Amino acid sequence: MSSRAGSIEAVDGPVVTVADAQGISIAELVLVGDDHLLGEVIRLEGNTATVQVYENTGGLEPGEPVYGTGGPLSVELGPGIIGNIFDGLQRPLEVIETRTGAFVHRGVSIPPLDRQRQWLFHPSVRPGEEIHRGSVLGSVFESDLIEHRLLVPVRLHMGGVSRTMLAERVAAVTPGEHTVGDYVASVDVDHRETRLQMMQRWPVRHARPYRQRLLPDVPLITGQRVIDTFFPIAKGGTAAIPGGFGTGKTVTQHQLAKWSDADIVVYIGCGERGNEMTEVLIDFPMLVDPRSGKPLMQRTVLIANTSNMPVAAREASMYTGVTLAEYYRDMGYDVAVMADSTSRWAEALREIAGRLEELPAEEGFPAYLPSRLAEFYERAGRVVTLGGMNGSVTIVGAVSPPGGNFSEPVTQNTLRFVRCFWALDKSLAAARHFPAINWIESYSEYLDSVEGWWSKNVFNDWRGLRNRAMGVLQEENHLQQIVKLVGADALPDEQRLVLETARMLREGFLQQNAMDPIDTYTTPQKQVAMLRSMMRFYERGREIVARGAPVIRLRELSIVAHLIRMKNEVPNDRLTEIDDIGLALDRQLNELESEYL
Amino acid sequence: MSAASKEYIGVASIRGPLLVVEGTTDIGYDEMVEIIGPDGGRRIGRVLSVSRKAATVEVFEGTSGLTIRSTGVRFFGRPLTVPVSLEMLGRVFDGLGRPIDGGPEPLARERRDINGSPINPTARAYPSEFIQTGISAIDGMNTLVRGQKLPIFSGSGLPHNVLAAQIASQAKIARREEFCIVFAAMGIVRDVATYFQLRFEESGALENSVLFLNLAEDPSTERIATPRMALTVAEYLAFEAGKHVLVIMTDMTNYCEALREVSSAREEVPARRGFPGYMYSDLASIYERCGRIRGMKGSITQMPILTMPNDDITHPVPDLTGYITEGQIVLSRELHLKNIYPPIDVLPSLSRLMKDGIGEGRTRADHPDIASQLYASFARVREVRSLASVIGEEELSAVDKSYLRFGEEFETGFVAQEAVEDRNIDTTLDIGWNVASILPKTELFRVTEQEIRQHYRVPERGV
């Protein structure tokens, strides 16, 4: 439904000024120039419109036409999203490759969802039944893992009028094979039959509605020990991973995308490396979800707007990703969004703001940066959906601070809106201690809310165990200041035991090798078992040292190497081996103790 | 875009490298421009922004000598292009692609837009083929793979050029006939350019090289086009002619300064240290033109060189580069002063693609673990050294003393080698184990017991 809306007045990089702009609204999607490049209206002044163009504007000339599309930038919601890779505007990159080859050219117009593919529709409502916005019409199997529940649209557009779907009666349903464009049901609205497609659209910059917000009190289990045990994130929570280059933001994001127990993962590669997206594309179909035994790709959606793709589309990619996540949340799923990296998105804002000659706030970033970040992270949450199901969107955002310095505007403003902070540390990364999450600087505000889940499902004194281990690490951090001045040998033995235990915790627990087949993922049960045996070494060791045994004797116990290596030597399903290590530990400690009785 | 060229005489204003031409019609954004000075000399430029009334033109060769009234400006109706063909091998061009070796314009059936197009992430093949550079600190600890972009972060006075030339001549990237080098110089002194030419000649790589030279005395804004010219040719050689191309670009700091010059002439809002807010995107448009494509034979491996002003790794140029490239090789002034060549500081150095290029079937099964062990142990050396400087070496525990010896041997035996010494990967890893064996077995946590049995040397045998 495009109509001529003006002509190009000026071109400056991705920003195009349109003269004689008529009949277009702010935030409307427009087609720019003879090649119909996609753009969005970001400013209207009198007859002049300013448009940010999502594609390379090279060759665009003043005088070329601009067309309105009548609606804001929207995504298509329906089966065919899972397992796909889209660019920031939801264009399917694999289809684009078959059209234009290995390089992406501009002006390609391909619908996001496959219009030919048939899906077997199983209705769950019958004619005469009452339905309302967000309730389930029926489902199709989108992948082996995901039952795609087709939802009644929030609003229905009928002949130029839009109304909210509150209590309507189903007139007919059509089970069987359908494409996304087919009508699969109809409702009786004011005695007029209105048909519903399998697919619907939603404007990306608007959060999808839900019935009620719930407290996030179920942890998102990631299998990453430093996160799950020390700085847990809840389903429906928000977290930020800031770190300079080379500290492992992307590897951590990949690990979370692989192993977290979300039903669906939306991975947004926003202004990052092309090869990283390729890695996901190659790895995920081969990796198997530990819970379902199916390839991880069958629950993953990728949004790839790499650093060399146009900058304005990078700005849109975050919204595209989170809107897809909300759609699956509304089906009653737990969805995790990995946004890598939010700094590149902020830089896209800065670039556009600069071209608009807006007055900058800090470091050239626009003054509305904090409010945009807040809007984005507020789209996370655990909710009761309009259809009455429980679902959640968890957002984990990577931040790339210039020079690795956390005092810069994007990191600081992100910290105001997220409740979990995993600080990546350059010196840990340099020692190849990964994940390089600094345990002194990081925090999680979800500890209290997920404690109940851990005590009920894994270990009743989980919080106490975690806090005692954290205590050792904090004391070690304090002692290290002294060690730097006088050396460890000058410390009394009980303090050297703290250093020894902390070393064990660092090497054997905090450090986790993403490449190791066993170590890459640790179940909550194994995490607790590991930590208990290490803390047993510390607590029994303290008694023995108090009796006069030198720390060196404890350190030389042959079991110590096993305590450190159980992370990659004991598989998740053979936890009795950790019990055996525990027994051997007790035996060796008893022997040692008997010498000093 | 209109195909015919249009010419205007006289400009409205000249500021720094920028010209504003008024009264233009049918001019496209990013179009190529030729500027004819009062003396008849021709310069090349491009359209930076355009409106119905005027076009702003960036003049690559600078605006000195131009006048308001008699400057001629010709718009070509197409973007800046470069000819691409196999005939360019063995030739030397200036920063804008004009031959400067006395030879004729190369015959080319095709000219390509120097801006290229982004590679579709779905079309990429993941880089995983090990390239042996013969340098232990790289092969053992920061392994380079085919299709990777791995910059050298250096400082003024450090031997980055020697290292780059050594890598270029030793890199076992493929059989000779499939291998070529594209060299882009931006603002480097003539001696350095000559040094590279001589080294390529010695190693027999010159006839398989294409050189683009923008020297220190050449106009600075020309540097903005130079890497794009070079990469357009590299893309042709890799993805049309099926060659494995190593692209060396030096010095990226000069490139970024040229970018800053243009940005400040346009009075843009700066980000850090006066560099434009879009420098990340701009650098990405260079560095991302690299990699492998599924179903295509060739590859582009990039080795950009940049000098960190004041050796500061948080300076915007190395910082933004590090966020885009797949790791970095960092040179250290401290090692250089200790007379260690190559002065590679392994701790801040990193190769992100290393994990997929090493191990069983690629290099050696023990490679990942021993590399990780050497990192961890050498990180500990730093702590012990600072402790020793406070309490004195004699006061250290026996274990800490072994760390000091390990650190010494690691730097002089493993990292250090001759500028012509070409070590194979087995030698590199064996030296690594020899050095690690200075430490007691109980200190080796990153390797398995089996690996210790297989590779750990009894200390008496020495290194």
GROMACS .gro file of N, CA and C in nm, chain A residues 7-13 19 57-63 85 93-94 97 102-105 243-246 249 271-275 278-279 281-282 307-308 314 344 347 350-351 360 363 400-403 430-432 483-487 489 503 507 511 515 555 564-565, chain B residues 1-2 26-30 48-53 117-124 126-127 142 147 153 239 266 269-272 277-278 280-281 284 288 293-294 314 318-319 322-326 328 347 349-350 352 355 375-376 379 387 390-391 397 443-447 449:
model
  399
    7SER      N    1   0.979   1.391  -0.211
    7SER     CA    2   1.099   1.360  -0.288
    7SER      C    3   1.222   1.400  -0.207
    8ILE      N    4   1.334   1.336  -0.241
    8ILE     CA    5   1.456   1.355  -0.163
    8ILE      C    6   1.507   1.498  -0.178
    9GLU      N    7   1.537   1.559  -0.063
    9GLU     CA    8   1.593   1.693  -0.063
    9GLU      C    9   1.745   1.685  -0.047
   10ALA      N   10   1.790   1.600   0.046
   10ALA     CA   11   1.934   1.591   0.072
   10ALA      C   12   1.969   1.453   0.126
   11VAL      N   13   2.095   1.413   0.104
   11VAL     CA   14   2.143   1.284   0.153
   11VAL      C   15   2.271   1.306   0.231
   12ASP      N   16   2.277   1.257   0.354
   12ASP     CA   17   2.398   1.265   0.434
   12ASP      C   18   2.415   1.130   0.504
   13GLY      N   19   2.493   1.043   0.445
   13GLY     CA   20   2.508   0.909   0.501
   13GLY      C   21   2.372   0.841   0.509
   19ALA      N   22   1.160   1.645   0.099
   19ALA     CA   23   1.083   1.767   0.082
   19ALA      C   24   0.940   1.734   0.038
   57THR      N   25   2.315   0.412   0.128
   57THR     CA   26   2.252   0.517   0.050
   57THR      C   27   2.338   0.564  -0.068
   58GLY      N   28   2.448   0.496  -0.095
   58GLY     CA   29   2.537   0.536  -0.205
   58GLY      C   30   2.459   0.550  -0.335
   59GLY      N   31   2.480   0.663  -0.406
   59GLY     CA   32   2.416   0.682  -0.536
   59GLY      C   33   2.279   0.746  -0.529
   60LEU      N   34   2.224   0.759  -0.409
   60LEU     CA   35   2.091   0.821  -0.396
   60LEU      C   36   2.101   0.968  -0.435
   61GLU      N   37   2.005   1.020  -0.514
   61GLU     CA   38   2.014   1.158  -0.562
   61GLU      C   39   1.895   1.241  -0.514
   62PRO      N   40   1.918   1.369  -0.486
   62PRO     CA   41   1.806   1.458  -0.457
   62PRO      C   42   1.708   1.455  -0.574
   63GLY      N   43   1.580   1.461  -0.542
   63GLY     CA   44   1.480   1.457  -0.648
   63GLY      C   45   1.417   1.319  -0.664
   85ILE      N   46   1.758  -1.727   1.038
   85ILE     CA   47   1.851  -1.617   1.062
   85ILE      C   48   1.803  -1.497   0.982
   93LEU      N   49   1.812  -1.402   0.585
   93LEU     CA   50   1.943  -1.395   0.519
   93LEU      C   51   1.971  -1.516   0.431
   94GLU      N   52   1.919  -1.633   0.470
   94GLU     CA   53   1.947  -1.750   0.386
   94GLU      C   54   1.877  -1.739   0.251
   97GLU      N   55   2.065  -1.498   0.037
   97GLU     CA   56   2.185  -1.558  -0.023
   97GLU      C   57   2.149  -1.630  -0.153
  102ALA      N   58   2.679  -1.443  -0.228
  102ALA     CA   59   2.749  -1.436  -0.100
  102ALA      C   60   2.752  -1.295  -0.041
  103PHE      N   61   2.731  -1.193  -0.125
  103PHE     CA   62   2.734  -1.056  -0.073
  103PHE      C   63   2.592  -1.001  -0.068
  104VAL      N   64   2.565  -0.921   0.035
  104VAL     CA   65   2.431  -0.864   0.051
  104VAL      C   66   2.423  -0.733  -0.027
  105HIS      N   67   2.329  -0.725  -0.121
  105HIS     CA   68   2.310  -0.600  -0.193
  105HIS      C   69   2.182  -0.536  -0.142
  243GLY      N   70   3.256  -0.562   2.933
  243GLY     CA   71   3.396  -0.604   2.932
  243GLY      C   72   3.467  -0.551   2.809
  244GLY      N   73   3.593  -0.519   2.827
  244GLY     CA   74   3.674  -0.474   2.714
  244GLY      C   75   3.690  -0.585   2.613
  245PHE      N   76   3.754  -0.555   2.500
  245PHE     CA   77   3.767  -0.659   2.398
  245PHE      C   78   3.856  -0.771   2.449
  246GLY      N   79   3.820  -0.893   2.411
  246GLY     CA   80   3.902  -1.007   2.449
  246GLY      C   81   3.872  -1.059   2.588
  249LYS      N   82   3.303  -1.161   2.627
  249LYS     CA   83   3.158  -1.131   2.626
  249LYS      C   84   3.085  -1.228   2.536
  271GLY      N   85   2.583  -0.537   1.536
  271GLY     CA   86   2.706  -0.464   1.508
  271GLY      C   87   2.830  -0.539   1.548
  272GLU      N   88   2.824  -0.672   1.547
  272GLU     CA   89   2.943  -0.750   1.585
  272GLU      C   90   3.001  -0.823   1.464
  273ARG      N   91   3.089  -0.919   1.488
  273ARG     CA   92   3.165  -0.982   1.381
  273ARG      C   93   3.081  -1.082   1.300
  274GLY      N   94   3.105  -1.083   1.168
  274GLY     CA   95   3.036  -1.178   1.083
  274GLY      C   96   3.068  -1.322   1.118
  275ASN      N   97   3.197  -1.348   1.147
  275ASN     CA   98   3.237  -1.486   1.176
  275ASN      C   99   3.170  -1.541   1.302
  278THR      N  100   2.844  -1.676   1.200
  278THR     CA  101   2.869  -1.800   1.127
  278THR      C  102   2.896  -1.915   1.224
  279GLU      N  103   2.971  -1.884   1.330
  279GLU     CA  104   3.002  -1.986   1.429
  279GLU      C  105   2.873  -2.042   1.490
  281LEU      N  106   2.580  -2.035   1.354
  281LEU     CA  107   2.508  -2.107   1.248
  281LEU      C  108   2.564  -2.247   1.227
  282ILE      N  109   2.696  -2.262   1.248
  282ILE     CA  110   2.757  -2.393   1.227
  282ILE      C  111   2.745  -2.481   1.351
  307SER      N  112   2.870  -0.574   1.196
  307SER     CA  113   2.923  -0.438   1.206
  307SER      C  114   2.933  -0.368   1.071
  308ASN      N  115   2.947  -0.447   0.963
  308ASN     CA  116   2.964  -0.381   0.833
  308ASN      C  117   2.831  -0.366   0.760
  314ARG      N  118   2.104  -0.163   1.240
  314ARG     CA  119   2.157  -0.211   1.367
  314ARG      C  120   2.071  -0.158   1.481
  344ARG      N  121   2.700  -0.124   2.054
  344ARG     CA  122   2.697  -0.094   1.909
  344ARG      C  123   2.563  -0.032   1.872
  347GLU      N  124   2.585   0.319   1.980
  347GLU     CA  125   2.666   0.396   1.885
  347GLU      C  126   2.586   0.429   1.760
  350ARG      N  127   2.397   0.722   1.843
  350ARG     CA  128   2.485   0.838   1.843
  350ARG      C  129   2.512   0.887   1.701
  351GLU      N  130   2.535   0.792   1.612
  351GLU     CA  131   2.566   0.831   1.475
  351GLU      C  132   2.450   0.905   1.410
  360PRO      N  133   2.454   1.696   2.183
  360PRO     CA  134   2.493   1.573   2.251
  360PRO      C  135   2.498   1.589   2.403
  363GLU      N  136   2.987   1.221   2.593
  363GLU     CA  137   3.067   1.156   2.489
  363GLU      C  138   2.995   1.147   2.356
  400SER      N  139   3.015  -0.309   2.551
  400SER     CA  140   3.155  -0.300   2.509
  400SER      C  141   3.208  -0.162   2.543
  401PRO      N  142   3.252  -0.141   2.666
  401PRO     CA  143   3.296  -0.007   2.704
  401PRO      C  144   3.430   0.028   2.639
  402PRO      N  145   3.444   0.150   2.587
  402PRO     CA  146   3.571   0.190   2.527
  402PRO      C  147   3.684   0.178   2.630
  403GLY      N  148   3.792   0.116   2.588
  403GLY     CA  149   3.907   0.103   2.677
  403GLY      C  150   3.879   0.014   2.797
  430ALA      N  151   4.352  -1.223   3.072
  430ALA     CA  152   4.491  -1.236   3.031
  430ALA      C  153   4.552  -1.364   3.087
  431ALA      N  154   4.506  -1.407   3.206
  431ALA     CA  155   4.554  -1.533   3.264
  431ALA      C  156   4.473  -1.651   3.210
  432ARG      N  157   4.389  -1.625   3.112
  432ARG     CA  158   4.301  -1.725   3.052
  432ARG      C  159   4.214  -1.792   3.160
  483VAL      N  160   4.969  -1.003   5.055
  483VAL     CA  161   5.062  -1.094   4.988
  483VAL      C  162   5.149  -1.018   4.890
  484LYS      N  163   5.089  -0.920   4.822
  484LYS     CA  164   5.166  -0.842   4.725
  484LYS      C  165   5.282  -0.770   4.792
  485LEU      N  166   5.269  -0.741   4.920
  485LEU     CA  167   5.374  -0.667   4.988
  485LEU      C  168   5.475  -0.756   5.057
  486VAL      N  169   5.426  -0.864   5.119
  486VAL     CA  170   5.518  -0.943   5.201
  486VAL      C  171   5.531  -1.087   5.156
  487GLY      N  172   5.450  -1.131   5.061
  487GLY     CA  173   5.458  -1.271   5.019
  487GLY      C  174   5.367  -1.358   5.104
  489ASP      N  175   5.421  -1.647   5.229
  489ASP     CA  176   5.487  -1.722   5.335
  489ASP      C  177   5.484  -1.650   5.469
  503ARG      N  178   4.230  -2.060   4.587
  503ARG     CA  179   4.293  -2.106   4.464
  503ARG      C  180   4.214  -2.224   4.408
  507GLU      N  181   4.038  -2.218   4.046
  507GLU     CA  182   4.078  -2.312   3.940
  507GLU      C  183   3.971  -2.418   3.917
  511GLN      N  184   3.649  -2.116   3.733
  511GLN     CA  185   3.697  -2.129   3.597
  511GLN      C  186   3.626  -2.244   3.528
  515MET      N  187   3.521  -2.516   2.599
  515MET     CA  188   3.555  -2.610   2.492
  515MET      C  189   3.555  -2.754   2.542
  555ARG      N  190   4.792  -2.906   5.147
  555ARG     CA  191   4.807  -2.880   5.005
  555ARG      C  192   4.863  -3.002   4.932
  564ILE      N  193   4.019  -3.034   4.221
  564ILE     CA  194   4.028  -2.930   4.120
  564ILE      C  195   3.986  -2.983   3.983
  565ARG      N  196   4.010  -3.112   3.959
  565ARG     CA  197   3.983  -3.164   3.825
  565ARG      C  198   3.845  -3.226   3.810
  598MET      N  199   2.112   0.639  -1.033
  598MET     CA  200   2.225   0.728  -1.053
  598MET      C  201   2.243   0.755  -1.203
  599SER      N  202   2.261   0.881  -1.239
  599SER     CA  203   2.276   0.914  -1.381
  599SER      C  204   2.414   0.871  -1.429
  623ASP      N  205   2.116   1.635  -1.003
  623ASP     CA  206   2.134   1.493  -1.035
  623ASP      C  207   2.268   1.438  -0.990
  624ILE      N  208   2.310   1.479  -0.872
  624ILE     CA  209   2.434   1.425  -0.817
  624ILE      C  210   2.398   1.323  -0.710
  625GLY      N  211   2.463   1.208  -0.710
  625GLY     CA  212   2.432   1.103  -0.613
  625GLY      C  213   2.528   1.107  -0.495
  626TYR      N  214   2.479   1.059  -0.380
  626TYR     CA  215   2.562   1.047  -0.262
  626TYR      C  216   2.674   0.947  -0.288
  627ASP      N  217   2.795   0.975  -0.241
  627ASP     CA  218   2.910   0.886  -0.252
  627ASP      C  219   2.962   0.869  -0.395
  645LEU      N  220   3.039   1.364  -0.020
  645LEU     CA  221   3.017   1.328   0.120
  645LEU      C  222   2.874   1.354   0.164
  646SER      N  223   2.812   1.457   0.105
  646SER     CA  224   2.670   1.479   0.131
  646SER      C  225   2.619   1.562   0.015
  647VAL      N  226   2.488   1.549  -0.011
  647VAL     CA  227   2.435   1.618  -0.127
  647VAL      C  228   2.293   1.663  -0.096
  648SER      N  229   2.260   1.783  -0.146
  648SER     CA  230   2.122   1.830  -0.133
  648SER      C  231   2.081   1.884  -0.270
  649ARG      N  232   1.958   1.934  -0.277
  649ARG     CA  233   1.910   1.987  -0.405
  649ARG      C  234   1.991   2.108  -0.449
  650LYS      N  235   2.055   2.173  -0.351
  650LYS     CA  236   2.123   2.298  -0.386
  650LYS      C  237   2.274   2.280  -0.402
  714SER      N  238   3.057  -0.485  -0.081
  714SER     CA  239   2.927  -0.513  -0.019
  714SER      C  240   2.952  -0.607   0.098
  715PRO      N  241   2.870  -0.598   0.203
  715PRO     CA  242   2.893  -0.689   0.317
  715PRO      C  243   2.871  -0.836   0.280
  716ILE      N  244   2.956  -0.923   0.334
  716ILE     CA  245   2.937  -1.066   0.313
  716ILE      C  246   2.818  -1.111   0.396
  717ASN      N  247   2.728  -1.185   0.337
  717ASN     CA  248   2.614  -1.240   0.409
  717ASN      C  249   2.666  -1.341   0.512
  718PRO      N  250   2.632  -1.325   0.641
  718PRO     CA  251   2.685  -1.419   0.741
  718PRO      C  252   2.650  -1.565   0.711
  719THR      N  253   2.542  -1.588   0.640
  719THR     CA  254   2.505  -1.726   0.609
  719THR      C  255   2.597  -1.785   0.502
  720ALA      N  256   2.666  -1.698   0.427
  720ALA     CA  257   2.752  -1.746   0.319
  720ALA      C  258   2.894  -1.773   0.366
  721ARG      N  259   2.925  -1.726   0.486
  721ARG     CA  260   3.063  -1.743   0.534
  721ARG      C  261   3.092  -1.887   0.572
  723TYR      N  262   3.334  -2.095   0.835
  723TYR     CA  263   3.404  -2.058   0.957
  723TYR      C  264   3.553  -2.088   0.944
  724PRO      N  265   3.640  -1.989   0.972
  724PRO     CA  266   3.784  -2.012   0.954
  724PRO      C  267   3.837  -2.113   1.056
  739ASN      N  268   4.889  -1.782   2.011
  739ASN     CA  269   4.790  -1.695   1.949
  739ASN      C  270   4.774  -1.736   1.803
  744GLY      N  271   4.169  -1.679   0.695
  744GLY     CA  272   4.043  -1.604   0.694
  744GLY      C  273   4.024  -1.519   0.818
  750PHE      N  274   4.933  -0.476   1.734
  750PHE     CA  275   4.929  -0.350   1.809
  750PHE      C  276   5.072  -0.318   1.848
  836PHE      N  277   3.806  -1.435  -0.416
  836PHE     CA  278   3.676  -1.497  -0.442
  836PHE      C  279   3.644  -1.513  -0.591
  863ARG      N  280   3.422   1.886   0.875
  863ARG     CA  281   3.276   1.890   0.859
  863ARG      C  282   3.207   1.936   0.987
  866VAL      N  283   3.005   1.627   1.550
  866VAL     CA  284   3.018   1.607   1.695
  866VAL      C  285   3.114   1.491   1.718
  867PRO      N  286   3.226   1.514   1.787
  867PRO     CA  287   3.322   1.405   1.804
  867PRO      C  288   3.282   1.311   1.917
  868ALA      N  289   3.335   1.187   1.914
  868ALA     CA  290   3.318   1.094   2.025
  868ALA      C  291   3.440   1.106   2.115
  869ARG      N  292   3.530   1.009   2.115
  869ARG     CA  293   3.648   1.020   2.203
  869ARG      C  294   3.767   1.079   2.129
  874GLY      N  295   3.215   0.973   1.574
  874GLY     CA  296   3.131   0.871   1.638
  874GLY      C  297   3.112   0.749   1.553
  875TYR      N  298   3.132   0.764   1.421
  875TYR     CA  299   3.110   0.649   1.333
  875TYR      C  300   3.238   0.573   1.303
  877TYR      N  301   3.385   0.333   1.458
  877TYR     CA  302   3.368   0.187   1.471
  877TYR      C  303   3.310   0.128   1.342
  878SER      N  304   3.200   0.189   1.294
  878SER     CA  305   3.136   0.138   1.172
  878SER      C  306   3.231   0.149   1.053
  881ALA      N  307   3.491  -0.114   1.076
  881ALA     CA  308   3.430  -0.244   1.049
  881ALA      C  309   3.412  -0.264   0.899
  885GLU      N  310   3.594  -0.610   0.822
  885GLU     CA  311   3.504  -0.723   0.796
  885GLU      C  312   3.517  -0.777   0.653
  890ILE      N  313   3.441  -1.792   0.220
  890ILE     CA  314   3.303  -1.805   0.176
  890ILE      C  315   3.280  -1.950   0.136
  891ARG      N  316   3.168  -2.004   0.178
  891ARG     CA  317   3.137  -2.144   0.147
  891ARG      C  318   3.139  -2.166  -0.003
  911THR      N  319   4.421   0.165   2.531
  911THR     CA  320   4.283   0.211   2.540
  911THR      C  321   4.256   0.330   2.447
  915PRO      N  322   4.340   0.150   1.870
  915PRO     CA  323   4.350   0.008   1.905
  915PRO      C  324   4.223  -0.044   1.971
  916ASP      N  325   4.155   0.040   2.047
  916ASP     CA  326   4.037  -0.006   2.120
  916ASP      C  327   3.927  -0.049   2.023
  919GLY      N  328   4.030  -0.358   1.827
  919GLY     CA  329   4.023  -0.482   1.904
  919GLY      C  330   3.881  -0.535   1.915
  920TYR      N  331   3.783  -0.443   1.913
  920TYR     CA  332   3.644  -0.487   1.922
  920TYR      C  333   3.596  -0.549   1.790
  921ILE      N  334   3.667  -0.522   1.680
  921ILE     CA  335   3.621  -0.575   1.552
  921ILE      C  336   3.703  -0.696   1.508
  922THR      N  337   3.834  -0.689   1.532
  922THR     CA  338   3.920  -0.796   1.482
  922THR      C  339   3.908  -0.920   1.569
  923GLU      N  340   3.960  -1.030   1.517
  923GLU     CA  341   3.950  -1.156   1.591
  923GLU      C  342   4.076  -1.180   1.672
  925GLN      N  343   4.436  -0.991   1.877
  925GLN     CA  344   4.542  -0.894   1.851
  925GLN      C  345   4.674  -0.950   1.900
  944LEU      N  346   5.038  -1.199   2.722
  944LEU     CA  347   4.918  -1.190   2.806
  944LEU      C  348   4.806  -1.106   2.744
  946SER      N  349   4.782  -1.040   2.434
  946SER     CA  350   4.759  -1.088   2.297
  946SER      C  351   4.655  -1.197   2.299
  947LEU      N  352   4.590  -1.217   2.186
  947LEU     CA  353   4.478  -1.310   2.181
  947LEU      C  354   4.448  -1.345   2.036
  949ARG      N  355   4.118  -1.511   1.872
  949ARG     CA  356   3.985  -1.563   1.902
  949ARG      C  357   3.953  -1.690   1.826
  952LYS      N  358   4.091  -2.154   1.896
  952LYS     CA  359   4.033  -2.277   1.948
  952LYS      C  360   3.991  -2.373   1.837
  972TYR      N  361   4.983  -1.978   2.951
  972TYR     CA  362   4.919  -1.851   2.984
  972TYR      C  363   4.903  -1.835   3.133
  973ALA      N  364   4.845  -1.937   3.195
  973ALA     CA  365   4.814  -1.927   3.338
  973ALA      C  366   4.944  -1.910   3.417
  976ALA      N  367   5.100  -1.571   3.368
  976ALA     CA  368   5.026  -1.467   3.442
  976ALA      C  369   5.072  -1.464   3.588
  984LEU      N  370   5.618  -0.926   4.345
  984LEU     CA  371   5.647  -0.960   4.485
  984LEU      C  372   5.799  -0.957   4.509
  987VAL      N  373   5.955  -0.641   4.575
  987VAL     CA  374   5.930  -0.582   4.707
  987VAL      C  375   6.012  -0.651   4.815
  988ILE      N  376   6.004  -0.783   4.820
  988ILE     CA  377   6.069  -0.852   4.932
  988ILE      C  378   6.205  -0.911   4.895
  994SER      N  379   5.944  -1.822   4.812
  994SER     CA  380   5.937  -1.966   4.837
  994SER      C  381   5.996  -2.041   4.717
 1040GLU      N  382   5.205  -2.775   3.994
 1040GLU     CA  383   5.162  -2.642   3.952
 1040GLU      C  384   5.090  -2.644   3.817
 1041LEU      N  385   5.089  -2.760   3.752
 1041LEU     CA  386   5.031  -2.766   3.617
 1041LEU      C  387   4.887  -2.817   3.625
 1042PHE      N  388   4.791  -2.724   3.629
 1042PHE     CA  389   4.651  -2.760   3.646
 1042PHE      C  390   4.575  -2.766   3.515
 1043ARG      N  391   4.627  -2.702   3.414
 1043ARG     CA  392   4.550  -2.690   3.291
 1043ARG      C  393   4.576  -2.807   3.195
 1044VAL      N  394   4.671  -2.893   3.230
 1044VAL     CA  395   4.701  -3.007   3.143
 1044VAL      C  396   4.654  -3.133   3.215
 1046GLU      N  397   4.669  -3.538   3.338
 1046GLU     CA  398   4.777  -3.622   3.390
 1046GLU      C  399   4.845  -3.700   3.279
   0.00000   0.00000   0.00000
